[in-house]
Coordinates of C-alpha atoms in Angstrom, one line a residue:
Chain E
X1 CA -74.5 87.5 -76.0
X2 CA -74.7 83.8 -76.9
X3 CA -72.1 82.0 -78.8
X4 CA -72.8 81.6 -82.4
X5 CA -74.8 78.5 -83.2
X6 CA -72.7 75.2 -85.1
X7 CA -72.7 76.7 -88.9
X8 CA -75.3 74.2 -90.7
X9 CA -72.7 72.8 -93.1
X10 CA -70.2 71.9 -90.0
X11 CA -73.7 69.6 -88.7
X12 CA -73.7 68.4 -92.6
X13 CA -70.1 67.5 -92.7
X14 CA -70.1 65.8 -89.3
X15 CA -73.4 63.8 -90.5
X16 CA -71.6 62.9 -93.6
X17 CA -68.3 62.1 -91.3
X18 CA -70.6 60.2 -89.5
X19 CA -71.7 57.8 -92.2
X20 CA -68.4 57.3 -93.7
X21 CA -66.8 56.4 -90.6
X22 CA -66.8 52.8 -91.4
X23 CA -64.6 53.7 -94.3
X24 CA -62.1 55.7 -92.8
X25 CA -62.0 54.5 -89.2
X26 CA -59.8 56.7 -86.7
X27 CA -61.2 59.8 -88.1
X28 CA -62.3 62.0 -85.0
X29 CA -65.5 62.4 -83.5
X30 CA -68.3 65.5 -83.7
X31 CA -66.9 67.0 -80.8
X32 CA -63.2 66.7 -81.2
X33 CA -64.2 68.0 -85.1
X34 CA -65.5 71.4 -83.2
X35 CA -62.5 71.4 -81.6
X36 CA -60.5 71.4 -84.7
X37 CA -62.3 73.7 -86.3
X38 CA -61.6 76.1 -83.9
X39 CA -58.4 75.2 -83.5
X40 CA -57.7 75.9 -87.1
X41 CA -59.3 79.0 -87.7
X42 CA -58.1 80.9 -84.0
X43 CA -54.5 79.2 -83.6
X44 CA -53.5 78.4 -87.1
X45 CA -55.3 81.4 -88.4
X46 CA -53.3 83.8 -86.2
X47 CA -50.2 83.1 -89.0
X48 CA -52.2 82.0 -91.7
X49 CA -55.4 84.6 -91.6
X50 CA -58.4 83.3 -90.1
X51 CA -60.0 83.1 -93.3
X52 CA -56.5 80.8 -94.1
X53 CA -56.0 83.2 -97.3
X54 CA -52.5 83.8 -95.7
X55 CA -50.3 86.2 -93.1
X56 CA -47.1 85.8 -92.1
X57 CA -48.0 81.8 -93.1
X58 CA -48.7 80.9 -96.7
X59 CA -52.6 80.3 -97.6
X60 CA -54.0 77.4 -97.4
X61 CA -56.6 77.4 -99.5
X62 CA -57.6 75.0 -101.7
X63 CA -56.1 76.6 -104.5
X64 CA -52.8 77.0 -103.1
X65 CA -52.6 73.5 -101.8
X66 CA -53.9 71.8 -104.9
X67 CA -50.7 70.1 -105.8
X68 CA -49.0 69.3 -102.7
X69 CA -49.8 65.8 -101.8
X70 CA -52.1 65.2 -98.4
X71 CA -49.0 63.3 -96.2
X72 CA -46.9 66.1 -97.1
X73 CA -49.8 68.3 -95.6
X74 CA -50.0 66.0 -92.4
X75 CA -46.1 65.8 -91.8
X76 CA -45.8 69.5 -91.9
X77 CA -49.0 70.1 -89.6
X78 CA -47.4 67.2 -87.0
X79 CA -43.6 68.2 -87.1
X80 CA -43.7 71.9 -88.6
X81 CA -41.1 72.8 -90.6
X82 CA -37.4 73.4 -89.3
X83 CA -35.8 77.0 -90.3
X84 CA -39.3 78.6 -90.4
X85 CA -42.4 79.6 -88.0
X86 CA -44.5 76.8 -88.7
X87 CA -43.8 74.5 -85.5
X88 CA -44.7 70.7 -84.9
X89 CA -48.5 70.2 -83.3
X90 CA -48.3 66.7 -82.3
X91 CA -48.2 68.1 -79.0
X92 CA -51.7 68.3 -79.3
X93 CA -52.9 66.6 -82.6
X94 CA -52.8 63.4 -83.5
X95 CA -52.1 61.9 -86.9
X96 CA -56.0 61.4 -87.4
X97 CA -56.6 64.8 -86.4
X98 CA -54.0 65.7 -88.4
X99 CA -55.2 63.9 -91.4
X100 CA -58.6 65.6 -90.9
X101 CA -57.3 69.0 -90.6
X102 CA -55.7 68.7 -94.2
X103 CA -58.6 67.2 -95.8
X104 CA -60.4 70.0 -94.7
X105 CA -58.0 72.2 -96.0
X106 CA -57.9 70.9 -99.5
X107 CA -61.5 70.4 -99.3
X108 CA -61.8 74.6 -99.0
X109 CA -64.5 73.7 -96.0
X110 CA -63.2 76.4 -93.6
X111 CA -65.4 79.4 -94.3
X112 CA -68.0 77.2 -93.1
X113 CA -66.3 76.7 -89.7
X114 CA -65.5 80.4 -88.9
Chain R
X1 CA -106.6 123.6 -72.4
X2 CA -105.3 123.3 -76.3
X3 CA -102.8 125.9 -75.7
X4 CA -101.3 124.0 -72.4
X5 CA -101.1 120.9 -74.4
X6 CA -99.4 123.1 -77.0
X7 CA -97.0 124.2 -74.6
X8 CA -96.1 121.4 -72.8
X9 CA -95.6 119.7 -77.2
X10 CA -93.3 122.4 -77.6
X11 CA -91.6 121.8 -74.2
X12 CA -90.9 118.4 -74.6
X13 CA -89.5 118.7 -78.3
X14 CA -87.4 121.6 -76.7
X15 CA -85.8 119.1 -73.6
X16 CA -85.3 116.4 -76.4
X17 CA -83.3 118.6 -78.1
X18 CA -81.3 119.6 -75.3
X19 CA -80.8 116.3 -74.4
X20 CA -79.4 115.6 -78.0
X21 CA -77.0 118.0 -77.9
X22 CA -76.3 116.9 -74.9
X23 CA -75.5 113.5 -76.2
X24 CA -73.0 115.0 -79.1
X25 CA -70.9 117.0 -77.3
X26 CA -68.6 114.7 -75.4
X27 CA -64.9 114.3 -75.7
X28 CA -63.2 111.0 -76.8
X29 CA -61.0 110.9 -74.2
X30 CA -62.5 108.3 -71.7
X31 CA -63.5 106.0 -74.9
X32 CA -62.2 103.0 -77.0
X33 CA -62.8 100.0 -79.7
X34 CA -63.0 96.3 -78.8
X35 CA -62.5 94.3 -82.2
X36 CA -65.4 91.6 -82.4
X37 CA -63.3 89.9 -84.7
X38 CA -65.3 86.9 -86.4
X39 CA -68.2 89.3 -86.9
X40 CA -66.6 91.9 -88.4
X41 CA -67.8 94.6 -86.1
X42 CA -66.5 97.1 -83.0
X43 CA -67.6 97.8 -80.4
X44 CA -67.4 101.6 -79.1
X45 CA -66.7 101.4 -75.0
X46 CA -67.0 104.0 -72.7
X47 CA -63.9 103.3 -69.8
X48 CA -65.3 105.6 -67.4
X49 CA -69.0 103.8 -67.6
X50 CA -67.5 100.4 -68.1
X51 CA -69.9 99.4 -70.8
X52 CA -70.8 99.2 -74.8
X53 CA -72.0 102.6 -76.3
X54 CA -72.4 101.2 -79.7
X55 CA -71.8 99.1 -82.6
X56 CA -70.7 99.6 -86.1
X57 CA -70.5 96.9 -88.5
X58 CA -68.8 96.2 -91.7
X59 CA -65.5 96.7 -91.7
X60 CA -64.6 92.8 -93.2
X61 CA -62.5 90.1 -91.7
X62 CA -60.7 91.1 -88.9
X63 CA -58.3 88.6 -87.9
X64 CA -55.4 90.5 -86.5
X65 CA -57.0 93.7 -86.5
X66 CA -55.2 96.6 -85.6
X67 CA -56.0 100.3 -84.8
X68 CA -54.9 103.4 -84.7
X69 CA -56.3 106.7 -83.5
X70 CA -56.8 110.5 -85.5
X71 CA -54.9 113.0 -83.2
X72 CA -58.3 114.5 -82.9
X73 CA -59.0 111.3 -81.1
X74 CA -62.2 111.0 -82.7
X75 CA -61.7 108.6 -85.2
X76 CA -60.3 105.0 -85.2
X77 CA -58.4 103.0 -88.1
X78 CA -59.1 100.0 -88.7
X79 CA -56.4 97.7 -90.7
X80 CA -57.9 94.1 -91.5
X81 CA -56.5 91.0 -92.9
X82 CA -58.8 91.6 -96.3
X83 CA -56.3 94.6 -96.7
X84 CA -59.3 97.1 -95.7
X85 CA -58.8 100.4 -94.5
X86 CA -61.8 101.5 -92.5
X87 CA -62.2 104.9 -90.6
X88 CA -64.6 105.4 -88.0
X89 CA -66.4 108.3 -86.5
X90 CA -66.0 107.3 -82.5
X91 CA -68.9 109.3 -81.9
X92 CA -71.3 108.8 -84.5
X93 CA -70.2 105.2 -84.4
X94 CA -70.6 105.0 -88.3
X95 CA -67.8 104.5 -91.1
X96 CA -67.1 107.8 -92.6
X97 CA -64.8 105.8 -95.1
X98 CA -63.7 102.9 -96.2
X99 CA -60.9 101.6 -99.3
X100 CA -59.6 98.3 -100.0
X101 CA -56.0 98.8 -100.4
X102 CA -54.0 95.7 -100.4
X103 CA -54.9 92.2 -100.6
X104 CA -53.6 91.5 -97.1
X105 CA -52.6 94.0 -94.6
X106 CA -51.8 94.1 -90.6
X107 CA -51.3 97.0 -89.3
X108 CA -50.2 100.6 -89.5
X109 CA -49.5 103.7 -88.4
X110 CA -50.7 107.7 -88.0
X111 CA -47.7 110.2 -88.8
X112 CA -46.7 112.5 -85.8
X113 CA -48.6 115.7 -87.6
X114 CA -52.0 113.4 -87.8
X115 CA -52.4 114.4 -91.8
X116 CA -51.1 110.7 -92.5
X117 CA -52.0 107.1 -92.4
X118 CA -49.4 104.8 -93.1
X119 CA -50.5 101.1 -93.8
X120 CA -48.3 98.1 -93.7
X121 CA -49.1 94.9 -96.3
X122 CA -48.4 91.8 -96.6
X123 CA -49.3 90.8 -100.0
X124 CA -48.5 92.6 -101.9
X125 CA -45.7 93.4 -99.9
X126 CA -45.2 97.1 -99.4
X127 CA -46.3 100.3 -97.3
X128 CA -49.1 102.8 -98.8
X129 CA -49.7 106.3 -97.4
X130 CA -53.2 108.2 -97.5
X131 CA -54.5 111.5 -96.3
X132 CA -56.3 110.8 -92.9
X133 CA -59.0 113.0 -93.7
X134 CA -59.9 111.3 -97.2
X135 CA -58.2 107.9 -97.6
X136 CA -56.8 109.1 -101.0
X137 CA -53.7 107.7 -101.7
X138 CA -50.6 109.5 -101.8
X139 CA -47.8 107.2 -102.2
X140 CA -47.1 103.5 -102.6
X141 CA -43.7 102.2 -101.7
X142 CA -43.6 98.5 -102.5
X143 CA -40.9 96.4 -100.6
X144 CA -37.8 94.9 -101.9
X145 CA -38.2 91.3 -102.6
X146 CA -37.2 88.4 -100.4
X147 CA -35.8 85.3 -101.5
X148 CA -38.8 84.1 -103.2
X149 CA -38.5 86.9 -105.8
X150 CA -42.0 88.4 -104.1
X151 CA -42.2 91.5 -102.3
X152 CA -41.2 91.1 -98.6
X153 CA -43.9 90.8 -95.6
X154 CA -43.7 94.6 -93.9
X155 CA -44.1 94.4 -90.0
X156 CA -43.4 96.6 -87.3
X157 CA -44.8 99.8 -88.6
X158 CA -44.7 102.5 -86.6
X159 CA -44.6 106.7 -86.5
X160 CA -41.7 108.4 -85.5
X161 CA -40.7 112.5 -84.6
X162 CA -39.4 113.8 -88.0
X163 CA -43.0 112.8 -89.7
X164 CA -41.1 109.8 -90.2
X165 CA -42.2 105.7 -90.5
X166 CA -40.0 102.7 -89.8
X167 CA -40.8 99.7 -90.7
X168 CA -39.1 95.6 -91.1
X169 CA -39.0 93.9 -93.7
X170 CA -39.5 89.8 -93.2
X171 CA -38.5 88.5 -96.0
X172 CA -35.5 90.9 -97.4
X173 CA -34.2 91.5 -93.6
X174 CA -34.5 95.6 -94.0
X175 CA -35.6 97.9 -91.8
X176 CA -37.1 101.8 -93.9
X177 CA -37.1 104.6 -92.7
X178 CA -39.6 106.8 -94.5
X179 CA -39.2 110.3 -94.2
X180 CA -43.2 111.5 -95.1
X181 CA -42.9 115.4 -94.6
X182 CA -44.0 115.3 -98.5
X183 CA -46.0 112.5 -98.2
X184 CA -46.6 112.5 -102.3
X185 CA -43.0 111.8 -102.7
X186 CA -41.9 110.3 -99.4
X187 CA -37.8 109.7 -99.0
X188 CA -36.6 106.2 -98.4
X189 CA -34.2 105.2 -95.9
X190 CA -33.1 101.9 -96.3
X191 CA -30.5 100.0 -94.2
X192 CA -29.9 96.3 -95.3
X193 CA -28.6 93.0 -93.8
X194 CA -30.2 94.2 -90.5
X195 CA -30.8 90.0 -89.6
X196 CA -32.9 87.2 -90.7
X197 CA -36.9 87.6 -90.4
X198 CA -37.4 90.6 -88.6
X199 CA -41.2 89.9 -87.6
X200 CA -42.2 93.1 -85.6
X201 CA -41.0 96.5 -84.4
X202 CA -41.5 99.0 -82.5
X203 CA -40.7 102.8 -81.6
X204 CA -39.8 103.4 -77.8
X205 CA -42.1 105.6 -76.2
X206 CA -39.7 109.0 -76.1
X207 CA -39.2 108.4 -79.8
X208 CA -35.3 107.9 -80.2
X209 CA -34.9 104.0 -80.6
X210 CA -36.5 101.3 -83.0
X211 CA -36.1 97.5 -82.2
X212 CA -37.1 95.0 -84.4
X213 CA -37.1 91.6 -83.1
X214 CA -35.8 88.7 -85.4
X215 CA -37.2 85.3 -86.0
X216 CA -34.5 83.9 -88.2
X217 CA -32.0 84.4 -85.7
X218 CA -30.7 85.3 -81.8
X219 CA -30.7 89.0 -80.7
X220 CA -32.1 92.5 -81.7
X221 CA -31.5 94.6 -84.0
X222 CA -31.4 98.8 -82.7
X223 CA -31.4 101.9 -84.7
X224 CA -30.9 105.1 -83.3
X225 CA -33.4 107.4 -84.7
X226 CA -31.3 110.4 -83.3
X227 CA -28.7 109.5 -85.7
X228 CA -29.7 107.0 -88.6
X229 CA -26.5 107.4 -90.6
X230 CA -25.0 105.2 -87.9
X231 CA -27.2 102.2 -89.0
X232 CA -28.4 99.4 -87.2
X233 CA -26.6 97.6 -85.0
X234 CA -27.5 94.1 -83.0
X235 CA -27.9 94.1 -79.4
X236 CA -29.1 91.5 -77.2
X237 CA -27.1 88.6 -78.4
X238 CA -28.6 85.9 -75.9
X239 CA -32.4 87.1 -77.2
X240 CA -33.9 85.0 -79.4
X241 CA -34.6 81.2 -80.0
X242 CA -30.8 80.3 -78.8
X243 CA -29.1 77.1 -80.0
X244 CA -32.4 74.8 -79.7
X245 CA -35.3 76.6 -80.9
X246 CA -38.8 76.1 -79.2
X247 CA -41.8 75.5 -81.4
X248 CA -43.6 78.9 -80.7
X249 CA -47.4 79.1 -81.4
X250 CA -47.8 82.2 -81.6
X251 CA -45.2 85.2 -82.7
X252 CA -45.0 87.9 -79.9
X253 CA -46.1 91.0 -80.2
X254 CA -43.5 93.6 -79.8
X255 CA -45.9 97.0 -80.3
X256 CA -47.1 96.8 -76.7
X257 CA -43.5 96.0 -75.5
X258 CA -43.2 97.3 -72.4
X259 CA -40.5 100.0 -72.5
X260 CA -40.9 101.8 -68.9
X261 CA -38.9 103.4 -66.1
X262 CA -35.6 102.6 -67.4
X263 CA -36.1 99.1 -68.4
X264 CA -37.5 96.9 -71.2
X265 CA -39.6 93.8 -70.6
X266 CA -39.5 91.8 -73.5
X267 CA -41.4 88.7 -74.3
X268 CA -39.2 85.7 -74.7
X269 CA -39.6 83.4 -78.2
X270 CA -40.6 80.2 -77.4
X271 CA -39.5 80.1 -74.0
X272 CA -41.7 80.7 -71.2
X273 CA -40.0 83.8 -69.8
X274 CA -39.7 87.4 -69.7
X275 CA -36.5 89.6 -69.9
X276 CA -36.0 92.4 -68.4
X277 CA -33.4 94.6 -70.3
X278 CA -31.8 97.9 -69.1
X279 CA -32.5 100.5 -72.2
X280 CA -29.3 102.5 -71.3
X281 CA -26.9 100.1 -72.7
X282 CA -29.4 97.2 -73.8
X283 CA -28.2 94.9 -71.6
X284 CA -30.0 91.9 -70.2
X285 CA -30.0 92.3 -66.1
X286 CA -32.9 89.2 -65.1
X287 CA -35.7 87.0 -66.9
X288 CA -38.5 86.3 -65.5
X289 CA -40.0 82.5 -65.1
X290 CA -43.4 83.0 -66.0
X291 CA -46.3 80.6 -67.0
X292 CA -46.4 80.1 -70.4
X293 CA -45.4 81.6 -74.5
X294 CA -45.5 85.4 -73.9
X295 CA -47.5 87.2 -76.3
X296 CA -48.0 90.6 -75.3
X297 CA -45.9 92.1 -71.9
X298 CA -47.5 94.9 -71.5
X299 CA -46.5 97.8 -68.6
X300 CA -48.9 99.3 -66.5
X301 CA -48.8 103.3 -67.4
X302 CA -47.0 103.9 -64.1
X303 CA -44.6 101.1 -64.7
X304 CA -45.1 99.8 -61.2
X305 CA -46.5 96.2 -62.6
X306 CA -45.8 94.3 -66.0
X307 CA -48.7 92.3 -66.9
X308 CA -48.4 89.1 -69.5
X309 CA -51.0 87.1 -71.6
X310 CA -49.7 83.7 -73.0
X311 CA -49.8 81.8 -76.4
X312 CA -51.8 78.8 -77.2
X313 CA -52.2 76.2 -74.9
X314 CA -51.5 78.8 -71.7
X315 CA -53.9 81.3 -73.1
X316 CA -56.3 81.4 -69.7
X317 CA -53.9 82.4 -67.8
X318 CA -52.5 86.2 -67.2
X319 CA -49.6 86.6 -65.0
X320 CA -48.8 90.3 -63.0
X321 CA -45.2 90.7 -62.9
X322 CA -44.2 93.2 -60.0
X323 CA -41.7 95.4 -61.3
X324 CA -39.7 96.3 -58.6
X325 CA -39.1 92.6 -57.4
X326 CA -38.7 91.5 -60.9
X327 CA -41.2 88.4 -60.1
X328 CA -44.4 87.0 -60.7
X329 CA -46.8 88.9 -57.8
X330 CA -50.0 87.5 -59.5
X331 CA -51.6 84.7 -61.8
X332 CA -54.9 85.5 -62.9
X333 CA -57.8 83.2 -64.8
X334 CA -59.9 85.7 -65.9
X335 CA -61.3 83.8 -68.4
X336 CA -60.8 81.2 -71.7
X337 CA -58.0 83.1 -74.6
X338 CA -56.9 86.3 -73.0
X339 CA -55.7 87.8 -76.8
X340 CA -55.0 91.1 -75.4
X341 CA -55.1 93.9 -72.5
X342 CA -54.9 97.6 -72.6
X343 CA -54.6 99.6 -69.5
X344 CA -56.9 103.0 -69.0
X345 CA -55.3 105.7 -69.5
X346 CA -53.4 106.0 -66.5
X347 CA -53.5 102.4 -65.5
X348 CA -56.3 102.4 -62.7
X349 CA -57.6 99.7 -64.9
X350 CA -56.8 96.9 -67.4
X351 CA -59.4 95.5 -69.9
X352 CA -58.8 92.0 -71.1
X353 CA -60.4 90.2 -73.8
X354 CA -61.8 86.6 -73.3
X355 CA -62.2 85.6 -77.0
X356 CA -63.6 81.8 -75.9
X357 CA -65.8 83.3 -73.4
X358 CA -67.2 86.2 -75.7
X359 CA -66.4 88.9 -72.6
X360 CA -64.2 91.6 -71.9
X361 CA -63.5 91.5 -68.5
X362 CA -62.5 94.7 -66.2
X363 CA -59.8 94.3 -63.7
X364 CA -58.8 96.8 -61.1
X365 CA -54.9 96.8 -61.3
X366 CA -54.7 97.4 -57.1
X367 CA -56.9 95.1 -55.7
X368 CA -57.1 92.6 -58.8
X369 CA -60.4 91.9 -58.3
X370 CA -63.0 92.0 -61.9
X371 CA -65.0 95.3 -62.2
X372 CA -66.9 94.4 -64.7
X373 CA -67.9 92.3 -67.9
X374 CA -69.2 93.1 -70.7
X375 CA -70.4 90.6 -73.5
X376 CA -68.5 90.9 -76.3
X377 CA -68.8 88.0 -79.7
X378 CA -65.1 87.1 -79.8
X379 CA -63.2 89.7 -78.8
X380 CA -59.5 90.3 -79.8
X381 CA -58.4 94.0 -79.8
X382 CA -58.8 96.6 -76.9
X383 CA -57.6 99.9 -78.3
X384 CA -58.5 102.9 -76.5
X385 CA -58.2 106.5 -77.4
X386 CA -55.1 107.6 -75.2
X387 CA -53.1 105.8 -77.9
X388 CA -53.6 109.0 -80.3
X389 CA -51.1 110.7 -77.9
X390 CA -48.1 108.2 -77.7
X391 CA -45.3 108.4 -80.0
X392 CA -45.2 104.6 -81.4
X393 CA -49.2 103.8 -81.0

């Protein structure tokens, strides 16, 4: 059976990625993106649903993080939060990725990367 | 001439039909589901054959799927995260029925007298019991609240003799017993304060013991299912995430526990070992260094091996853990995120699923060599069919 093709909104996004690089340099490239993507919805969706609409993690919808502020979103992704089962990635992400990874949470783009 | 051609028309229709009956009468016994969890789909698998006998599609988003089997053996479960409850005809590989009945569910659970189907939620919190022929609801139990004024997470669902449940509760710390003899009015049990963040459960295989594991802090907590009234008590003080906790990526999975011959083999939290625990008195006697986050240690039916699949970044790797030496004998790459392995009924075999390489991969457990492999679109769940006998499945 052959993998499942790159969803056509992940090629829009990364074309759109693409073009705004100049503004926000740093941001990581198509491939790393994939990466991401995957990473979020296998790894981060095994506490938080692969569909991110929650588990024994909160949801991370765009509805449920509407209010909280994007560096608050980063810090917890990087360092995870002490006293509960969200642990630290910067083991493996970097701030950029990081920073990606929560505007792609707020942005609700995640169905499109299942 | 037209009354040979007749004939042979008739005989043909006649060895069809043969051949379909043929085709319906076969036991369960020998056969399984592998989720195909982005897709939303099973696969039905034949052990004996090594292969896919069909599909069936539909049953929603199955992140964290879990199964559980009709003591006919016939029909299979299916829990998803969209809070679905799906049954399936194993051998008409169809849905015979299917209710939405939480917003987000995990797991659950078939009574010991098969008439029930216990499901455990997440939001909202809370356990809900239907008839396993018709999926009506009979009762809804929904869990004390945790701190956050909500109704607590339920884990670690499982059956137990009595036509009892157990479950954990995450958030209020609790661990239920549910006595569902009448399961329109079942009977609480409910023993508080058993430790912070219970996170699963399970029910040893002779019936008599539930462990839930805690998250919040260090050891186990035990309740005798002999004799409830003496409550739960904590064992295993050195188990847990000890004085410096270890980010851990993935939460064990303490259903396929391996309780066997005496011992228990228990995945560590956040470190990268195993312990091996005598059930007698629940005393730790070794750990095992082993290559990664334990996620599932799971025993081979004959106890003689233990095998282990790993957490996120060591999730290629699957380590065979000889028994009787109490050490690694074997590390295995059978292919990219090994999420889970279930033996053949009597442990001849063990099937693994590859989610990153869309395979489930065959492994004969003497020589260790691959079997067979069969493609499969992201596979996470193996559940076979011998699970509809065990006490705890």
């Amino acid at each position: 059976m052959s993998r499942p093709g790159i969803p056509p909104v992940i090629i829009a996004a990364a074309a759109i990625a693409f073009a705004s690089q100049a503004a926000m340099a740093g941001e990581p490239n198509a491939t790393r993106q994939r990466e991401l993507s995957r990473l979020l919805v296998h790894e981060c969706g095994a506490c938080h649903g692969m569909q991110l609409r929650g588990g024994l993690g909160p949801a991370l919808t765009p509805g449920a993080l509407k209010d909280k502020p994007s560096e608050s979103l980063v810090a917890t992704i990087l360092s995870g939060r002490a006293g509960t089962a969200m642990p630290p990635w910067q083991r493996f992400l970097s701030e950029d990725d990081a920073q990606w990874l929560a505007a792609k949470l707020v942005e609700g783009g995640v169905d499109a990367v299942r | 001439m037209r009354c040979v051609e007749r004939f042979s028309a008739v005989l043909a229709a006649f060895a069809l039909a043969v051949a379909a009956q043929a085709a319906d009468l076969r036991g369960t016994g020998d056969l399984g589901v592998v989720v195909e969890r982005a897709a939303g789909r099973l696969q039905i698998v034949d052990t004996t054959a090594r292969k896919a006998l069909s599909r069936v599609d539909g049953l929603g988003d199955l992140s964290h799927a879990s199964v559980v089997f009709s003591r006919d053996a016939r029909y299979a479960f299916v829990f998803g995260r969209d809070g679905g409850l799906t049954k399936v005809d194993i051998l008409e590989a169809r849905i015979v029925r299917r209710v939405i009945q939480a917003g987000n569910s995990i797991g659950g659970a078939v009574s010991q007298d098969g008439r029930v189907v216990a499901a455990q939620n997440y939001a909202p919190g809370g356990i809900k019991l239907f008839d396993a022929d018709t999926l009506e609801l009979l009762a809804d139990i929904p869990a004390t609240s945790g701190a956050d004024g909500k109704p607590s997470k339920v884990v670690g669902l499982a059956d137990a003799p009595g036509r009892r449940f157990v479950a954990s509760l995450f958030d209020a710390g609790e661990i239920w017993v549910i006595d569902a003899r009448n399961p329109r009015a079942p009977a609480v049990e409910r023993h508080r304060n058993v430790g912070r963040q219970p996170y699963d459960g399970l029910v040893t295989p002779d019936g008599r013991w539930y462990l839930a594991g805690l998250f919040g802090e260090d050891g186990l907590a035990l309740l005798d299912l002999w004799h409830t009234e003496r409550g739960v008590r904590r064992v295993l003080p050195d188990y847990g995430r000890g004085e410096e906790p270890l980010p851990v990526y993935k939460m064990p999975h303490l259903r396929g526990w391996a309780i066997a011959g005496g011992y228990a083999w228990l995945p560590a939290i956040g470190r990268h070992e195993v312990l091996v625990v005598d059930t007698r008195d629940w005393r730790e006697v070794a750990r095992v260094p082993v290559a990664g986050q334990p996620v599932f240690v799971i025993a081979r039916p004959d106890a003689r091996q233990v095998w282990v699949n790993f957490a996120f970044p060591d999730s290629a790797r699957v380590q065979v853990i000889d028994a009787e030496t109490r050490s690694v004998a074997a590390t295995l790459s059978p292919g990219r995120a090994i999420l889970h392995m279930e033996f053949t009924p009597r442990g001849e075999e063990v099937w693994l699923s590859a989610r990153d390489d869309d395979r489930v991969v065959v492994i004969d457990t003497a020589t260790l060599a691959t079997v067979a492999s069969l493609p499969v679109a992201g596979p996470s769940g193996i559940f076979f069919t011998s699970r509809a006998a065990r006490i705890g499945f």
